[in-house]
Amino acid sequence: MRMCRDYNVTLIEDAAESLGTKYKGKYTGTFGKYGVFSFNGNKIITTSGGGMLVSSDEERIAKVRFWSTQARDKARHYEHSELGYNYRMSNVLAGIGRGQLKVLDRRLIQKKHIFEFYKENLSHLEDWK
């Protein structure tokens, strides 16, 4: 982060695997200007694909949201004054993800329990560390 500040580089934090976790008391995904999370099938929350971009910069998030919806201008007809993409998640998949967010704390406790079980039962193995 210091290097990014020193060289005026925007930090985009890849927090794909760490939703809900903290480092030194601060949630991952909130250290940089932007945080990116993945909802692929192997993550703590899954929508079978897609993800989430977070930032405290509401203006930039609005711009990214505009680009992600094909940069369609507010007009009665389809008009695009900028290059955009179709990166939207379907409403159904977003609903599935939101439902899982409501139980994220329970999932984190379960993951920690599984880790502690492995640690307790496998730590005697040479390759554990």
JSON list of C-alpha atoms in Angstrom, two decimals:
[
{"chain": "A", "resi": 1, "resn": "MET", "atom": "CA", "xyz": [0.00, 0.00, 0.00]},
{"chain": "A", "resi": 2, "resn": "ARG", "atom": "CA", "xyz": [2.88, 2.32, 0.75]},
{"chain": "A", "resi": 3, "resn": "MET", "atom": "CA", "xyz": [4.32, 1.74, -2.73]},
{"chain": "A", "resi": 4, "resn": "CYS", "atom": "CA", "xyz": [0.94, 2.46, -4.31]},
{"chain": "A", "resi": 5, "resn": "ARG", "atom": "CA", "xyz": [0.72, 5.73, -2.40]},
{"chain": "A", "resi": 6, "resn": "ASP", "atom": "CA", "xyz": [4.33, 6.64, -3.20]},
{"chain": "A", "resi": 7, "resn": "TYR", "atom": "CA", "xyz": [3.85, 6.04, -6.94]},
{"chain": "A", "resi": 8, "resn": "ASN", "atom": "CA", "xyz": [0.22, 7.19, -7.15]},
{"chain": "A", "resi": 9, "resn": "VAL", "atom": "CA", "xyz": [-1.03, 3.75, -8.23]},
{"chain": "A", "resi": 10, "resn": "THR", "atom": "CA", "xyz": [-4.63, 2.72, -7.61]},
{"chain": "A", "resi": 11, "resn": "LEU", "atom": "CA", "xyz": [-4.70, -0.45, -5.53]},
{"chain": "A", "resi": 12, "resn": "ILE", "atom": "CA", "xyz": [-7.28, -3.02, -6.64]},
{"chain": "A", "resi": 13, "resn": "GLU", "atom": "CA", "xyz": [-7.35, -5.67, -3.93]},
{"chain": "A", "resi": 14, "resn": "ASP", "atom": "CA", "xyz": [-7.97, -9.26, -4.99]},
{"chain": "A", "resi": 15, "resn": "ALA", "atom": "CA", "xyz": [-9.96, -10.54, -2.02]},
{"chain": "A", "resi": 16, "resn": "ALA", "atom": "CA", "xyz": [-11.60, -13.39, -3.95]},
{"chain": "A", "resi": 17, "resn": "GLU", "atom": "CA", "xyz": [-10.92, -16.03, -1.30]},
{"chain": "A", "resi": 18, "resn": "SER", "atom": "CA", "xyz": [-11.36, -13.93, 1.83]},
{"chain": "A", "resi": 19, "resn": "LEU", "atom": "CA", "xyz": [-14.91, -12.62, 2.04]},
{"chain": "A", "resi": 20, "resn": "GLY", "atom": "CA", "xyz": [-15.77, -11.90, 5.68]},
{"chain": "A", "resi": 21, "resn": "THR", "atom": "CA", "xyz": [-12.22, -12.13, 7.03]},
{"chain": "A", "resi": 22, "resn": "LYS", "atom": "CA", "xyz": [-10.10, -9.47, 8.66]},
{"chain": "A", "resi": 23, "resn": "TYR", "atom": "CA", "xyz": [-6.43, -8.56, 8.62]},
{"chain": "A", "resi": 24, "resn": "LYS", "atom": "CA", "xyz": [-5.21, -6.46, 11.55]},
{"chain": "A", "resi": 25, "resn": "GLY", "atom": "CA", "xyz": [-8.83, -5.66, 12.44]},
{"chain": "A", "resi": 26, "resn": "LYS", "atom": "CA", "xyz": [-9.85, -4.47, 8.96]},
{"chain": "A", "resi": 27, "resn": "TYR", "atom": "CA", "xyz": [-11.97, -6.43, 6.48]},
{"chain": "A", "resi": 28, "resn": "THR", "atom": "CA", "xyz": [-10.15, -7.71, 3.43]},
{"chain": "A", "resi": 29, "resn": "GLY", "atom": "CA", "xyz": [-11.28, -6.02, 0.25]},
{"chain": "A", "resi": 30, "resn": "THR", "atom": "CA", "xyz": [-11.28, -2.61, 1.96]},
{"chain": "A", "resi": 31, "resn": "PHE", "atom": "CA", "xyz": [-7.56, -1.82, 1.97]},
{"chain": "A", "resi": 32, "resn": "GLY", "atom": "CA", "xyz": [-7.32, -0.58, -1.60]},
{"chain": "A", "resi": 33, "resn": "LYS", "atom": "CA", "xyz": [-9.40, 1.82, -3.65]},
{"chain": "A", "resi": 34, "resn": "TYR", "atom": "CA", "xyz": [-11.34, -1.21, -4.88]},
{"chain": "A", "resi": 35, "resn": "GLY", "atom": "CA", "xyz": [-11.89, -4.73, -3.56]},
{"chain": "A", "resi": 36, "resn": "VAL", "atom": "CA", "xyz": [-12.86, -7.67, -5.74]},
{"chain": "A", "resi": 37, "resn": "PHE", "atom": "CA", "xyz": [-14.57, -10.86, -4.51]},
{"chain": "A", "resi": 38, "resn": "SER", "atom": "CA", "xyz": [-15.41, -14.04, -6.40]},
{"chain": "A", "resi": 39, "resn": "PHE", "atom": "CA", "xyz": [-18.61, -16.07, -6.15]},
{"chain": "A", "resi": 40, "resn": "ASN", "atom": "CA", "xyz": [-17.37, -19.10, -8.10]},
{"chain": "A", "resi": 41, "resn": "GLY", "atom": "CA", "xyz": [-18.36, -22.54, -6.89]},
{"chain": "A", "resi": 42, "resn": "ASN", "atom": "CA", "xyz": [-15.35, -23.07, -4.62]},
{"chain": "A", "resi": 43, "resn": "LYS", "atom": "CA", "xyz": [-15.85, -19.84, -2.60]},
{"chain": "A", "resi": 44, "resn": "ILE", "atom": "CA", "xyz": [-17.57, -19.32, 0.76]},
{"chain": "A", "resi": 45, "resn": "ILE", "atom": "CA", "xyz": [-20.52, -17.75, -1.08]},
{"chain": "A", "resi": 46, "resn": "THR", "atom": "CA", "xyz": [-21.38, -19.06, -4.51]},
{"chain": "A", "resi": 47, "resn": "THR", "atom": "CA", "xyz": [-23.73, -17.96, -7.24]},
{"chain": "A", "resi": 48, "resn": "SER", "atom": "CA", "xyz": [-22.04, -20.40, -9.64]},
{"chain": "A", "resi": 49, "resn": "GLY", "atom": "CA", "xyz": [-20.07, -17.48, -11.05]},
{"chain": "A", "resi": 50, "resn": "GLY", "atom": "CA", "xyz": [-19.72, -13.75, -10.98]},
{"chain": "A", "resi": 51, "resn": "GLY", "atom": "CA", "xyz": [-18.48, -11.64, -8.15]},
{"chain": "A", "resi": 52, "resn": "MET", "atom": "CA", "xyz": [-18.57, -8.30, -6.43]},
{"chain": "A", "resi": 53, "resn": "LEU", "atom": "CA", "xyz": [-16.65, -5.06, -6.69]},
{"chain": "A", "resi": 54, "resn": "VAL", "atom": "CA", "xyz": [-16.57, -2.84, -3.59]},
{"chain": "A", "resi": 55, "resn": "SER", "atom": "CA", "xyz": [-15.29, 0.66, -2.97]},
{"chain": "A", "resi": 56, "resn": "SER", "atom": "CA", "xyz": [-16.01, 3.60, -0.70]},
{"chain": "A", "resi": 57, "resn": "ASP", "atom": "CA", "xyz": [-15.95, 5.83, -3.81]},
{"chain": "A", "resi": 58, "resn": "GLU", "atom": "CA", "xyz": [-19.64, 5.96, -4.69]},
{"chain": "A", "resi": 59, "resn": "GLU", "atom": "CA", "xyz": [-19.06, 7.97, -7.85]},
{"chain": "A", "resi": 60, "resn": "ARG", "atom": "CA", "xyz": [-16.63, 5.40, -9.28]},
{"chain": "A", "resi": 61, "resn": "ILE", "atom": "CA", "xyz": [-18.93, 2.51, -8.33]},
{"chain": "A", "resi": 62, "resn": "ALA", "atom": "CA", "xyz": [-21.77, 4.25, -10.19]},
{"chain": "A", "resi": 63, "resn": "LYS", "atom": "CA", "xyz": [-19.49, 4.54, -13.24]},
{"chain": "A", "resi": 64, "resn": "VAL", "atom": "CA", "xyz": [-18.50, 0.87, -13.08]},
{"chain": "A", "resi": 65, "resn": "ARG", "atom": "CA", "xyz": [-22.16, -0.11, -12.70]},
{"chain": "A", "resi": 66, "resn": "PHE", "atom": "CA", "xyz": [-22.92, 1.97, -15.82]},
{"chain": "A", "resi": 67, "resn": "TRP", "atom": "CA", "xyz": [-20.17, 0.21, -17.78]},
{"chain": "A", "resi": 68, "resn": "SER", "atom": "CA", "xyz": [-21.31, -3.22, -16.54]},
{"chain": "A", "resi": 69, "resn": "THR", "atom": "CA", "xyz": [-24.81, -2.65, -17.91]},
{"chain": "A", "resi": 70, "resn": "GLN", "atom": "CA", "xyz": [-23.57, -2.09, -21.46]},
{"chain": "A", "resi": 71, "resn": "ALA", "atom": "CA", "xyz": [-23.05, 1.66, -20.84]},
{"chain": "A", "resi": 72, "resn": "ARG", "atom": "CA", "xyz": [-26.59, 2.26, -21.99]},
{"chain": "A", "resi": 73, "resn": "ASP", "atom": "CA", "xyz": [-27.48, 5.92, -21.79]},
{"chain": "A", "resi": 74, "resn": "LYS", "atom": "CA", "xyz": [-30.71, 7.04, -20.17]},
{"chain": "A", "resi": 75, "resn": "ALA", "atom": "CA", "xyz": [-32.68, 7.36, -23.38]},
{"chain": "A", "resi": 76, "resn": "ARG", "atom": "CA", "xyz": [-35.90, 5.87, -24.70]},
{"chain": "A", "resi": 77, "resn": "HIS", "atom": "CA", "xyz": [-33.93, 3.98, -27.33]},
{"chain": "A", "resi": 78, "resn": "TYR", "atom": "CA", "xyz": [-30.70, 2.01, -27.10]},
{"chain": "A", "resi": 79, "resn": "GLU", "atom": "CA", "xyz": [-27.90, 4.55, -27.21]},
{"chain": "A", "resi": 80, "resn": "HIS", "atom": "CA", "xyz": [-24.35, 4.03, -26.01]},
{"chain": "A", "resi": 81, "resn": "SER", "atom": "CA", "xyz": [-21.99, 7.00, -25.71]},
{"chain": "A", "resi": 82, "resn": "GLU", "atom": "CA", "xyz": [-19.28, 4.86, -24.09]},
{"chain": "A", "resi": 83, "resn": "LEU", "atom": "CA", "xyz": [-17.98, 1.34, -24.49]},
{"chain": "A", "resi": 84, "resn": "GLY", "atom": "CA", "xyz": [-19.73, -0.99, -22.07]},
{"chain": "A", "resi": 85, "resn": "TYR", "atom": "CA", "xyz": [-20.05, -4.67, -21.31]},
{"chain": "A", "resi": 86, "resn": "ASN", "atom": "CA", "xyz": [-22.73, -7.04, -20.09]},
{"chain": "A", "resi": 87, "resn": "TYR", "atom": "CA", "xyz": [-21.23, -8.02, -16.75]},
{"chain": "A", "resi": 88, "resn": "ARG", "atom": "CA", "xyz": [-24.50, -8.12, -14.88]},
{"chain": "A", "resi": 89, "resn": "MET", "atom": "CA", "xyz": [-25.40, -11.02, -12.67]},
{"chain": "A", "resi": 90, "resn": "SER", "atom": "CA", "xyz": [-28.95, -12.27, -13.14]},
{"chain": "A", "resi": 91, "resn": "ASN", "atom": "CA", "xyz": [-31.50, -11.31, -10.49]},
{"chain": "A", "resi": 92, "resn": "VAL", "atom": "CA", "xyz": [-31.92, -14.97, -9.56]},
{"chain": "A", "resi": 93, "resn": "LEU", "atom": "CA", "xyz": [-28.20, -15.49, -8.96]},
{"chain": "A", "resi": 94, "resn": "ALA", "atom": "CA", "xyz": [-27.94, -12.19, -7.08]},
{"chain": "A", "resi": 95, "resn": "GLY", "atom": "CA", "xyz": [-30.81, -13.30, -4.84]},
{"chain": "A", "resi": 96, "resn": "ILE", "atom": "CA", "xyz": [-29.02, -16.57, -4.11]},
{"chain": "A", "resi": 97, "resn": "GLY", "atom": "CA", "xyz": [-25.88, -14.63, -3.20]},
{"chain": "A", "resi": 98, "resn": "ARG", "atom": "CA", "xyz": [-27.76, -12.19, -0.96]},
{"chain": "A", "resi": 99, "resn": "GLY", "atom": "CA", "xyz": [-29.36, -15.09, 0.87]},
{"chain": "A", "resi": 100, "resn": "GLN", "atom": "CA", "xyz": [-25.92, -16.56, 1.57]},
{"chain": "A", "resi": 101, "resn": "LEU", "atom": "CA", "xyz": [-24.60, -13.19, 2.78]},
{"chain": "A", "resi": 102, "resn": "LYS", "atom": "CA", "xyz": [-27.19, -13.31, 5.56]},
{"chain": "A", "resi": 103, "resn": "VAL", "atom": "CA", "xyz": [-25.55, -16.44, 6.98]},
{"chain": "A", "resi": 104, "resn": "LEU", "atom": "CA", "xyz": [-21.93, -15.52, 6.23]},
{"chain": "A", "resi": 105, "resn": "ASP", "atom": "CA", "xyz": [-21.00, -15.38, 9.93]},
{"chain": "A", "resi": 106, "resn": "ARG", "atom": "CA", "xyz": [-22.22, -18.96, 10.44]},
{"chain": "A", "resi": 107, "resn": "ARG", "atom": "CA", "xyz": [-20.27, -20.12, 7.38]},
{"chain": "A", "resi": 108, "resn": "LEU", "atom": "CA", "xyz": [-17.09, -18.47, 8.67]},
{"chain": "A", "resi": 109, "resn": "ILE", "atom": "CA", "xyz": [-17.50, -20.21, 12.06]},
{"chain": "A", "resi": 110, "resn": "GLN", "atom": "CA", "xyz": [-18.00, -23.53, 10.27]},
{"chain": "A", "resi": 111, "resn": "LYS", "atom": "CA", "xyz": [-14.89, -22.98, 8.09]},
{"chain": "A", "resi": 112, "resn": "LYS", "atom": "CA", "xyz": [-12.82, -22.17, 11.18]},
{"chain": "A", "resi": 113, "resn": "HIS", "atom": "CA", "xyz": [-14.13, -25.30, 12.90]},
{"chain": "A", "resi": 114, "resn": "ILE", "atom": "CA", "xyz": [-13.14, -27.42, 9.89]},
{"chain": "A", "resi": 115, "resn": "PHE", "atom": "CA", "xyz": [-9.67, -25.84, 9.86]},
{"chain": "A", "resi": 116, "resn": "GLU", "atom": "CA", "xyz": [-9.18, -26.52, 13.58]},
{"chain": "A", "resi": 117, "resn": "PHE", "atom": "CA", "xyz": [-10.29, -30.14, 13.06]},
{"chain": "A", "resi": 118, "resn": "TYR", "atom": "CA", "xyz": [-7.72, -30.61, 10.28]},
{"chain": "A", "resi": 119, "resn": "LYS", "atom": "CA", "xyz": [-5.02, -28.88, 12.31]},
{"chain": "A", "resi": 120, "resn": "GLU", "atom": "CA", "xyz": [-5.69, -31.04, 15.35]},
{"chain": "A", "resi": 121, "resn": "ASN", "atom": "CA", "xyz": [-5.83, -34.30, 13.42]},
{"chain": "A", "resi": 122, "resn": "LEU", "atom": "CA", "xyz": [-3.19, -33.72, 10.76]},
{"chain": "A", "resi": 123, "resn": "SER", "atom": "CA", "xyz": [-0.57, -31.54, 12.44]},
{"chain": "A", "resi": 124, "resn": "HIS", "atom": "CA", "xyz": [1.52, -34.58, 13.35]},
{"chain": "A", "resi": 125, "resn": "LEU", "atom": "CA", "xyz": [2.21, -35.15, 9.63]},
{"chain": "A", "resi": 126, "resn": "GLU", "atom": "CA", "xyz": [5.57, -33.92, 8.35]},
{"chain": "A", "resi": 127, "resn": "ASP", "atom": "CA", "xyz": [4.13, -31.93, 5.41]},
{"chain": "A", "resi": 128, "resn": "TRP", "atom": "CA", "xyz": [1.46, -30.15, 7.51]},
{"chain": "A", "resi": 129, "resn": "LYS", "atom": "CA", "xyz": [3.56, -27.04, 8.01]}
]
